mmCIF file of C-alpha atoms (C1' of nucleotides) and ligand atoms in Angstrom:
data_model
loop_
_atom_site.group_PDB
_atom_site.id
_atom_site.type_symbol
_atom_site.label_atom_id
_atom_site.label_comp_id
_atom_site.label_asym_id
_atom_site.label_seq_id
_atom_site.Cartn_x
_atom_site.Cartn_y
_atom_site.Cartn_z
ATOM 1 C CA MET A 8 126.655 187.473 72.759
ATOM 2 C CA THR A 9 124.341 188.364 69.592
ATOM 3 C CA GLN A 10 124.185 191.834 70.355
ATOM 4 C CA ASP A 11 126.545 194.526 70.370
ATOM 5 C CA ASP A 12 126.982 195.900 73.832
ATOM 6 C CA SER A 13 128.154 198.942 73.696
ATOM 7 C CA PRO A 14 125.709 202.166 73.367
ATOM 8 C CA PRO A 15 124.798 203.001 70.214
ATOM 9 C CA ALA A 16 125.976 205.432 68.245
ATOM 10 C CA ALA A 17 123.515 206.999 67.365
ATOM 11 C CA ALA A 18 122.902 207.805 71.084
ATOM 12 C CA GLN A 19 125.980 209.588 71.862
ATOM 13 C CA PRO A 20 125.087 212.751 70.878
ATOM 14 C CA ASP A 21 122.381 213.119 73.649
ATOM 15 C CA ARG A 22 125.276 211.911 76.035
ATOM 16 C CA PHE A 23 127.181 215.000 75.142
ATOM 17 C CA ALA A 24 124.414 217.378 74.957
ATOM 18 C CA HIS A 25 123.641 216.156 78.351
ATOM 19 C CA ALA A 26 127.059 216.791 79.568
ATOM 20 C CA ARG A 27 127.300 220.008 77.878
ATOM 21 C CA GLU A 28 123.841 220.852 79.029
ATOM 22 C CA ALA A 29 124.695 220.160 82.939
ATOM 23 C CA GLN A 30 127.764 221.928 82.870
ATOM 24 C CA ALA A 31 126.509 225.175 81.570
ATOM 25 C CA VAL A 32 124.715 226.211 84.928
ATOM 26 C CA ALA A 33 127.527 224.633 87.539
ATOM 27 C CA LEU A 34 129.413 228.137 87.664
ATOM 28 C CA LEU A 35 126.075 229.421 88.254
ATOM 29 C CA GLU A 36 125.046 226.033 91.037
ATOM 30 C CA ASP A 37 128.806 226.973 92.968
ATOM 31 C CA TYR A 38 128.220 230.827 93.002
ATOM 32 C CA VAL A 39 124.740 230.692 94.226
ATOM 33 C CA GLU A 40 125.713 228.176 96.850
ATOM 34 C CA MET A 41 128.147 229.907 97.727
ATOM 35 C CA ILE A 42 126.489 233.851 98.073
ATOM 36 C CA GLY A 43 123.924 231.611 100.108
ATOM 37 C CA ASP A 44 126.682 230.527 102.962
ATOM 38 C CA LEU A 45 128.035 234.425 103.210
ATOM 39 C CA MET A 46 124.700 235.442 103.486
ATOM 40 C CA ALA A 47 124.198 233.107 106.493
ATOM 41 C CA GLU A 48 127.634 233.946 108.033
ATOM 42 C CA LEU A 49 127.471 237.675 107.225
ATOM 43 C CA GLY A 50 124.205 238.917 106.730
ATOM 44 C CA GLU A 51 125.043 240.116 102.988
ATOM 45 C CA ALA A 52 127.881 238.750 99.992
ATOM 46 C CA ARG A 53 130.273 241.154 99.044
ATOM 47 C CA VAL A 54 132.430 240.566 95.903
ATOM 48 C CA ALA A 55 135.921 240.850 97.644
ATOM 49 C CA ASP A 56 134.513 237.990 99.885
ATOM 50 C CA ILE A 57 133.221 236.176 96.630
ATOM 51 C CA ALA A 58 135.535 236.122 94.272
ATOM 52 C CA LEU A 59 138.346 235.093 97.586
ATOM 53 C CA ARG A 60 136.063 231.954 97.776
ATOM 54 C CA MET A 61 136.586 230.891 94.143
ATOM 55 C CA GLY A 62 139.940 231.689 93.615
ATOM 56 C CA VAL A 63 138.982 234.079 91.125
ATOM 57 C CA ALA A 64 140.101 237.929 90.549
ATOM 58 C CA GLN A 65 137.701 240.282 91.738
ATOM 59 C CA PRO A 66 136.051 241.336 87.532
ATOM 60 C CA THR A 67 135.868 237.512 87.333
ATOM 61 C CA ALA A 68 133.482 237.587 90.152
ATOM 62 C CA THR A 69 131.692 240.880 89.884
ATOM 63 C CA LYS A 70 131.038 239.657 85.868
ATOM 64 C CA ALA A 71 129.581 236.257 87.053
ATOM 65 C CA VAL A 72 127.192 238.177 89.136
ATOM 66 C CA ALA A 73 126.129 240.268 86.425
ATOM 67 C CA ARG A 74 124.880 236.797 85.281
ATOM 68 C CA LEU A 75 123.032 235.647 88.151
ATOM 69 C CA LYS A 76 120.931 238.966 88.277
ATOM 70 C CA ARG A 77 120.235 238.676 84.243
ATOM 71 C CA GLU A 78 119.402 235.116 85.645
ATOM 72 C CA GLY A 79 117.049 236.124 87.726
ATOM 73 C CA LEU A 80 119.228 234.216 90.656
ATOM 74 C CA ALA A 81 120.741 237.175 92.761
ATOM 75 C CA VAL A 82 119.838 241.111 93.322
ATOM 76 C CA SER A 83 122.952 243.917 93.614
ATOM 77 C CA ARG A 84 123.220 247.941 93.743
ATOM 78 C CA PRO A 85 125.926 249.439 92.394
ATOM 79 C CA TYR A 86 129.220 248.841 95.103
ATOM 80 C CA ARG A 87 126.450 247.441 97.655
ATOM 81 C CA GLY A 88 126.692 243.569 98.817
ATOM 82 C CA VAL A 89 125.414 241.088 96.357
ATOM 83 C CA PHE A 90 121.533 239.511 97.694
ATOM 84 C CA LEU A 91 119.545 236.306 96.517
ATOM 85 C CA THR A 92 116.526 235.907 94.864
ATOM 86 C CA ASP A 93 113.585 233.261 96.494
ATOM 87 C CA SER A 94 114.659 231.377 93.739
ATOM 88 C CA GLY A 95 118.622 232.188 93.635
ATOM 89 C CA ALA A 96 118.100 231.131 98.307
ATOM 90 C CA GLU A 97 115.929 227.919 96.346
ATOM 91 C CA LEU A 98 118.349 226.976 94.107
ATOM 92 C CA ALA A 99 120.915 227.840 96.567
ATOM 93 C CA ASP A 100 119.715 225.159 99.284
ATOM 94 C CA ARG A 101 118.722 222.537 96.321
ATOM 95 C CA VAL A 102 122.778 222.670 95.514
ATOM 96 C CA ARG A 103 123.669 222.377 98.885
ATOM 97 C CA ALA A 104 121.807 219.690 99.703
ATOM 98 C CA ARG A 105 123.072 217.830 96.319
ATOM 99 C CA HIS A 106 126.759 218.830 97.766
ATOM 100 C CA ARG A 107 126.173 216.864 100.485
ATOM 101 C CA THR A 108 124.441 214.505 99.907
ATOM 102 C CA VAL A 109 127.377 213.736 97.047
ATOM 103 C CA VAL A 110 130.445 214.044 99.254
ATOM 104 C CA ALA A 111 128.759 211.750 102.507
ATOM 105 C CA PHE A 112 128.051 208.798 99.276
ATOM 106 C CA LEU A 113 131.536 208.906 98.153
ATOM 107 C CA VAL A 114 133.327 208.874 101.924
ATOM 108 C CA ALA A 115 130.563 206.117 102.526
ATOM 109 C CA VAL A 116 132.403 203.639 99.225
ATOM 110 C CA GLY A 117 135.478 204.719 100.842
ATOM 111 C CA VAL A 118 136.957 207.674 99.445
ATOM 112 C CA PRO A 119 139.031 210.173 101.943
ATOM 113 C CA GLU A 120 137.748 213.100 103.243
ATOM 114 C CA GLU A 121 139.732 215.958 101.430
ATOM 115 C CA VAL A 122 139.807 213.477 98.052
ATOM 116 C CA ALA A 123 136.062 212.867 98.193
ATOM 117 C CA GLU A 124 135.506 216.896 99.002
ATOM 118 C CA LEU A 125 138.065 217.743 95.851
ATOM 119 C CA ASP A 126 136.157 215.557 93.565
ATOM 120 C CA ALA A 127 132.601 216.626 94.586
ATOM 121 C CA GLU A 128 133.183 219.882 93.812
ATOM 122 C CA GLY A 129 132.727 219.106 89.522
ATOM 123 C CA MET A 130 130.819 215.249 89.926
ATOM 124 C CA GLU A 131 127.689 217.427 91.898
ATOM 125 C CA HIS A 132 126.760 219.251 88.787
ATOM 126 C CA HIS A 133 126.451 216.217 87.086
ATOM 127 C CA VAL A 134 124.527 214.082 89.626
ATOM 128 C CA SER A 135 120.838 213.922 88.236
ATOM 129 C CA ALA A 136 117.325 213.487 90.189
ATOM 130 C CA THR A 137 117.478 209.816 90.092
ATOM 131 C CA THR A 138 121.731 209.092 90.730
ATOM 132 C CA LEU A 139 121.209 211.354 93.874
ATOM 133 C CA ARG A 140 118.248 209.064 94.963
ATOM 134 C CA ALA A 141 120.261 206.559 94.289
ATOM 135 C CA PHE A 142 123.276 207.801 96.628
ATOM 136 C CA GLU A 143 121.031 208.378 99.347
ATOM 137 C CA ALA A 144 118.971 205.228 99.351
ATOM 138 C CA PHE A 145 122.748 204.035 100.020
ATOM 139 C CA LEU A 146 123.137 205.976 102.584
ATOM 140 C CA ALA A 147 120.073 205.504 104.231
ATOM 141 C CA GLU A 148 120.321 201.158 103.812
ATOM 142 C CA LYS A 149 124.530 201.428 105.163
ATOM 143 C CA GLY A 150 123.749 203.803 108.254
ATOM 144 C CA MET B 116 129.498 220.161 118.828
ATOM 145 C CA THR B 117 132.707 222.095 120.561
ATOM 146 C CA GLN B 118 133.897 222.931 116.721
ATOM 147 C CA ASP B 119 132.598 223.909 112.475
ATOM 148 C CA ASP B 120 131.919 221.092 110.476
ATOM 149 C CA SER B 121 131.823 223.637 107.587
ATOM 150 C CA PRO B 122 134.714 222.891 105.696
ATOM 151 C CA PRO B 123 137.296 226.472 105.895
ATOM 152 C CA ALA B 124 136.705 228.873 103.761
ATOM 153 C CA ALA B 125 140.734 229.481 103.219
ATOM 154 C CA ALA B 126 140.278 226.267 101.668
ATOM 155 C CA GLN B 127 137.797 226.535 99.166
ATOM 156 C CA PRO B 128 139.181 228.452 96.192
ATOM 157 C CA ASP B 129 141.364 225.282 95.813
ATOM 158 C CA ARG B 130 137.945 222.870 95.779
ATOM 159 C CA PHE B 131 137.644 225.009 92.756
ATOM 160 C CA ALA B 132 140.634 225.243 91.062
ATOM 161 C CA HIS B 133 140.586 221.677 91.272
ATOM 162 C CA ALA B 134 137.135 221.505 89.282
ATOM 163 C CA ARG B 135 138.382 224.275 86.803
ATOM 164 C CA GLU B 136 141.140 221.745 85.520
ATOM 165 C CA ALA B 137 139.493 218.875 85.564
ATOM 166 C CA GLN B 138 136.913 221.077 83.636
ATOM 167 C CA ALA B 139 139.550 222.512 80.981
ATOM 168 C CA VAL B 140 140.522 219.174 79.812
ATOM 169 C CA ALA B 141 137.312 217.426 79.586
ATOM 170 C CA LEU B 142 136.450 218.144 76.126
ATOM 171 C CA LEU B 143 140.005 216.843 75.298
ATOM 172 C CA GLU B 144 138.948 213.594 76.963
ATOM 173 C CA ASP B 145 135.834 213.158 75.416
ATOM 174 C CA TYR B 146 137.609 213.770 71.644
ATOM 175 C CA VAL B 147 140.425 211.293 71.529
ATOM 176 C CA GLU B 148 137.971 208.537 73.776
ATOM 177 C CA MET B 149 135.785 209.325 70.774
ATOM 178 C CA ILE B 150 138.977 209.353 67.915
ATOM 179 C CA GLY B 151 139.765 205.866 69.490
ATOM 180 C CA ASP B 152 136.525 204.392 68.486
ATOM 181 C CA LEU B 153 136.545 205.452 65.124
ATOM 182 C CA MET B 154 139.678 204.324 64.704
ATOM 183 C CA ALA B 155 139.064 201.004 65.949
ATOM 184 C CA GLU B 156 135.880 200.265 64.142
ATOM 185 C CA LEU B 157 136.792 201.879 60.969
ATOM 186 C CA GLY B 158 140.057 202.789 60.837
ATOM 187 C CA GLU B 159 140.295 205.986 60.701
ATOM 188 C CA ALA B 160 138.191 209.104 62.088
ATOM 189 C CA ARG B 161 136.765 211.198 59.409
ATOM 190 C CA VAL B 162 136.166 214.870 60.717
ATOM 191 C CA ALA B 163 132.137 214.211 60.240
ATOM 192 C CA ASP B 164 131.679 211.746 61.808
ATOM 193 C CA ILE B 165 133.616 213.052 65.432
ATOM 194 C CA ALA B 166 130.857 215.551 64.554
ATOM 195 C CA LEU B 167 128.039 213.749 64.254
ATOM 196 C CA ARG B 168 128.628 211.331 67.655
ATOM 197 C CA MET B 169 129.547 214.967 69.522
ATOM 198 C CA GLY B 170 126.568 216.493 68.292
ATOM 199 C CA VAL B 171 128.015 219.621 67.220
ATOM 200 C CA ALA B 172 128.238 221.117 63.699
ATOM 201 C CA GLN B 173 131.651 219.925 61.432
ATOM 202 C CA PRO B 174 133.093 223.519 62.632
ATOM 203 C CA THR B 175 132.921 223.271 65.465
ATOM 204 C CA ALA B 176 134.683 219.601 64.897
ATOM 205 C CA THR B 177 137.081 221.268 63.109
ATOM 206 C CA LYS B 178 138.221 223.028 65.949
ATOM 207 C CA ALA B 179 138.468 220.975 68.462
ATOM 208 C CA VAL B 180 140.994 218.407 66.166
ATOM 209 C CA ALA B 181 142.812 221.260 65.798
ATOM 210 C CA ARG B 182 143.751 221.748 69.481
ATOM 211 C CA LEU B 183 143.763 218.560 70.032
ATOM 212 C CA LYS B 184 146.628 218.614 67.179
ATOM 213 C CA ARG B 185 148.562 222.152 69.048
ATOM 214 C CA GLU B 186 148.848 219.128 72.570
ATOM 215 C CA GLY B 187 150.146 216.683 71.110
ATOM 216 C CA LEU B 188 147.262 214.577 71.002
ATOM 217 C CA ALA B 189 146.174 213.597 67.470
ATOM 218 C CA VAL B 190 147.491 213.943 63.728
ATOM 219 C CA SER B 191 145.728 214.970 60.022
ATOM 220 C CA ARG B 192 146.352 216.399 57.297
ATOM 221 C CA PRO B 193 144.015 218.580 55.050
ATOM 222 C CA TYR B 194 140.695 217.089 53.975
ATOM 223 C CA ARG B 195 142.355 213.910 55.563
ATOM 224 C CA GLY B 196 140.930 211.793 58.482
ATOM 225 C CA VAL B 197 142.313 211.699 62.245
ATOM 226 C CA PHE B 198 143.866 209.829 63.778
ATOM 227 C CA LEU B 199 145.774 209.571 67.661
ATOM 228 C CA THR B 200 149.515 209.767 68.538
ATOM 229 C CA ASP B 201 151.002 207.403 70.755
ATOM 230 C CA SER B 202 150.259 209.619 73.737
ATOM 231 C CA GLY B 203 146.367 210.324 72.749
ATOM 232 C CA ALA B 204 146.352 206.397 72.228
ATOM 233 C CA GLU B 205 147.675 206.229 75.718
ATOM 234 C CA LEU B 206 144.352 208.460 77.343
ATOM 235 C CA ALA B 207 141.554 207.273 75.039
ATOM 236 C CA ASP B 208 142.244 204.546 76.603
ATOM 237 C CA ARG B 209 142.735 205.346 80.109
ATOM 238 C CA VAL B 210 139.676 207.469 79.865
ATOM 239 C CA ARG B 211 138.019 204.798 78.080
ATOM 240 C CA ALA B 212 138.362 202.888 80.967
ATOM 241 C CA ARG B 213 137.443 204.855 83.811
ATOM 242 C CA HIS B 214 134.696 205.706 81.934
ATOM 243 C CA ARG B 215 133.193 202.069 82.163
ATOM 244 C CA THR B 216 134.542 201.520 85.110
ATOM 245 C CA VAL B 217 132.425 204.757 86.731
ATOM 246 C CA VAL B 218 129.207 203.532 84.496
ATOM 247 C CA ALA B 219 129.697 199.927 86.121
ATOM 248 C CA PHE B 220 129.998 201.820 89.445
ATOM 249 C CA LEU B 221 126.763 203.842 88.818
ATOM 250 C CA VAL B 222 124.489 200.850 87.777
ATOM 251 C CA ALA B 223 126.145 198.862 90.929
ATOM 252 C CA VAL B 224 124.601 201.115 93.842
ATOM 253 C CA GLY B 225 120.778 201.197 91.896
ATOM 254 C CA VAL B 226 121.146 203.855 89.269
ATOM 255 C CA PRO B 227 119.749 202.886 85.955
ATOM 256 C CA GLU B 228 121.726 202.101 83.158
ATOM 257 C CA GLU B 229 120.289 204.907 81.041
ATOM 258 C CA VAL B 230 120.735 206.820 83.841
ATOM 259 C CA ALA B 231 124.477 205.739 84.400
ATOM 260 C CA GLU B 232 125.527 206.190 81.133
ATOM 261 C CA LEU B 233 124.128 210.204 80.637
ATOM 262 C CA ASP B 234 125.614 211.390 83.989
ATOM 263 C CA ALA B 235 128.655 209.518 83.735
ATOM 264 C CA GLU B 236 129.296 211.786 80.434
ATOM 265 C CA GLY B 237 129.784 214.702 82.891
ATOM 266 C CA MET B 238 130.559 213.090 86.001
ATOM 267 C CA GLU B 239 133.886 210.918 85.089
ATOM 268 C CA HIS B 240 136.201 213.747 83.909
ATOM 269 C CA HIS B 241 136.219 214.888 88.020
ATOM 270 C CA VAL B 242 136.923 211.672 89.104
ATOM 271 C CA SER B 243 140.483 211.413 90.324
ATOM 272 C CA ALA B 244 142.604 208.395 90.571
ATOM 273 C CA THR B 245 142.333 207.884 94.399
ATOM 274 C CA THR B 246 138.091 208.137 93.938
ATOM 275 C CA LEU B 247 138.332 205.717 91.037
ATOM 276 C CA ARG B 248 140.354 203.260 92.912
ATOM 277 C CA ALA B 249 137.379 203.484 95.848
ATOM 278 C CA PHE B 250 135.330 202.641 92.903
ATOM 279 C CA GLU B 251 137.426 199.596 91.159
ATOM 280 C CA ALA B 252 137.206 197.838 94.944
ATOM 281 C CA PHE B 253 133.418 198.782 95.267
ATOM 282 C CA LEU B 254 132.527 196.560 91.964
ATOM 283 C CA ALA B 255 135.219 193.672 93.378
ATOM 284 C CA GLU B 256 134.002 193.011 96.062
ATOM 285 C CA LYS B 257 130.098 193.273 95.431
ATOM 286 C CA GLY B 258 130.842 191.189 92.451
ATOM 287 C "C1'" DT C 225 135.083 268.773 106.591
ATOM 288 C "C1'" DT C 226 139.071 266.718 103.704
ATOM 289 C "C1'" DT C 227 142.082 263.085 102.966
ATOM 290 C "C1'" DT C 228 143.296 258.810 102.159
ATOM 291 C "C1'" DA C 229 142.304 253.736 101.592
ATOM 292 C "C1'" DA C 230 138.920 250.378 100.040
ATOM 293 C "C1'" DA C 231 135.809 248.216 97.316
ATOM 294 C "C1'" DT C 232 133.466 247.941 93.105
ATOM 295 C "C1'" DA C 233 133.314 249.126 88.482
ATOM 296 C "C1'" DT C 234 134.882 249.559 83.900
ATOM 297 C "C1'" DA C 235 137.542 248.490 80.028
ATOM 298 C "C1'" DG C 236 140.232 246.098 77.620
ATOM 299 C "C1'" DC C 237 142.636 241.553 76.281
ATOM 300 C "C1'" DC C 238 142.607 236.112 75.050
ATOM 301 C "C1'" DG C 239 141.331 231.205 74.606
ATOM 302 C "C1'" DT C 240 137.129 227.961 74.149
ATOM 303 C "C1'" DG C 241 133.161 226.130 72.424
ATOM 304 C "C1'" DG C 242 129.704 227.055 70.249
ATOM 305 C "C1'" DC C 243 127.198 228.492 65.364
ATOM 306 C "C1'" DT C 244 125.962 229.838 60.448
ATOM 307 C "C1'" DA C 245 127.763 230.918 55.575
ATOM 308 C "C1'" DT C 246 130.805 230.697 52.051
ATOM 309 C "C1'" DA C 247 135.229 229.487 49.585
ATOM 310 C "C1'" DT C 248 138.174 225.205 48.729
ATOM 311 C "C1'" DC C 249 139.056 220.401 47.800
ATOM 312 C "C1'" DG C 250 138.974 215.458 46.973
ATOM 313 C "C1'" DC C 251 136.879 211.596 44.777
ATOM 314 C "C1'" DA C 252 133.766 209.205 41.803
ATOM 315 C "C1'" DT C 253 130.968 209.400 38.309
ATOM 316 C "C1'" DG C 254 129.478 210.426 33.741
ATOM 317 C "C1'" DC D 261 139.626 213.875 31.757
ATOM 318 C "C1'" DA D 262 135.881 217.559 33.506
ATOM 319 C "C1'" DT D 263 132.553 218.237 36.580
ATOM 320 C "C1'" DG D 264 129.809 218.189 40.014
ATOM 321 C "C1'" DC D 265 129.117 216.393 44.967
ATOM 322 C "C1'" DG D 266 130.471 216.128 49.374
ATOM 323 C "C1'" DA D 267 134.076 216.132 52.970
ATOM 324 C "C1'" DT D 268 137.251 219.866 54.391
ATOM 325 C "C1'" DA D 269 138.582 224.227 56.107
ATOM 326 C "C1'" DT D 270 137.963 229.208 56.510
ATOM 327 C "C1'" DA D 271 135.867 233.569 57.901
ATOM 328 C "C1'" DG D 272 133.559 235.609 61.277
ATOM 329 C "C1'" DC D 273 129.758 235.594 64.550
ATOM 330 C "C1'" DC D 274 128.892 234.573 69.681
ATOM 331 C "C1'" DA D 275 128.540 233.697 74.763
ATOM 332 C "C1'" DC D 276 131.614 233.003 78.540
ATOM 333 C "C1'" DG D 277 134.718 232.691 82.215
ATOM 334 C "C1'" DG D 278 139.561 234.198 82.801
ATOM 335 C "C1'" DC D 279 142.964 237.920 83.340
ATOM 336 C "C1'" DT D 280 145.238 242.997 84.039
ATOM 337 C "C1'" DA D 281 144.974 248.326 84.358
ATOM 338 C "C1'" DT D 282 142.633 251.900 85.763
ATOM 339 C "C1'" DA D 283 138.239 254.292 86.924
ATOM 340 C "C1'" DT D 284 135.227 255.549 90.042
ATOM 341 C "C1'" DT D 285 132.626 255.210 94.576
ATOM 342 C "C1'" DT D 286 132.185 254.439 99.579
ATOM 343 C "C1'" DA D 287 132.951 255.090 104.236
ATOM 344 C "C1'" DA D 288 137.102 255.717 107.644
ATOM 345 C "C1'" DA D 289 140.653 258.581 109.616
ATOM 346 C "C1'" DA D 290 142.647 262.384 110.020
HETATM 347 MN MN1 MN E 318 130.633 223.090 92.513
HETATM 348 MN MN1 MN E 319 129.562 222.675 95.177
HETATM 349 MN MN1 MN E 320 132.107 213.127 79.053
HETATM 350 MN MN1 MN E 321 132.977 209.308 78.831
#
DNA sequence: TTTTAAATATAGCCGTGGCTATATCGCATG
DNA sequence: CATGCGATATAGCCACGGCTATATTTAAAA
């Protein structure tokens, strides 16, 4: 080998910034997806149900909903259910589809279902559009 | 279909708790791996170099090092370089190996190198031992 | 219609992980 | 050996995402 095969140090900060960026929206994505699920199942998403499914205390869910509202992803009136805005619903659909693809892909390469589900919940937020397409292509040609 | 094919709501909190758990150690893993790199390259890891490569301000790196010390992963004396403890070095090696496997796996399934490097930096922290073994098996039988 | 229980909001705490500004220290240079 | 500069530490700010305890509101029951 005539050249160093490790990434140049100068490129590293971008990698970490990229990961930090993805992480910053991860929680929003999970909340939005789950609120979409609850709306589909029950017609509305109550804070108590959100907290229960996320495995957090109720004030934690209330605070997260406040952030979703600030970001224009959800709407709600005091003491009532939470609803997604158009852009929130659109995000929820994208996130849900990505989640399913990541799980299916992991299973396809030999990861047990339960483990795939656990790992995908964190991994999914770092899967770029390009990588997602690679996963889809793999699934397509594997059948 | 006679049954619901989506995961039961009762299982969801564990998924999210699992992802939160992985995320809580993600930064420690990246710092430890990078300090190991710097020690190998330069003999010691200076806070300035750590900050530069992580793409953060110097006090941010200093604070992270303080946490590493509290967790028993690193040692340092004021105004001197940072060094890994045995358990820190051991963690660094594991994390580095996992990082390489994840990148190689992504490339093997068709993700461009640069994208694989970016996505892996975040994904790696959510790849369990079981999933990692599946990735290794895939790489082995693909050659 | 009153009372009570459940749901939600609010207050206030903590640790993490960013930042800027500034104080302090160590070392090379003059 | 003094001094100045670069590296490190410290102080203090912020947002996020957890938590418990408590106030408030809604809605059901009496
Ligand atoms: Mn998730
Ligand atoms: Mn998900
Ligand atoms: Mn990483
Ligand atoms: Mn890494």
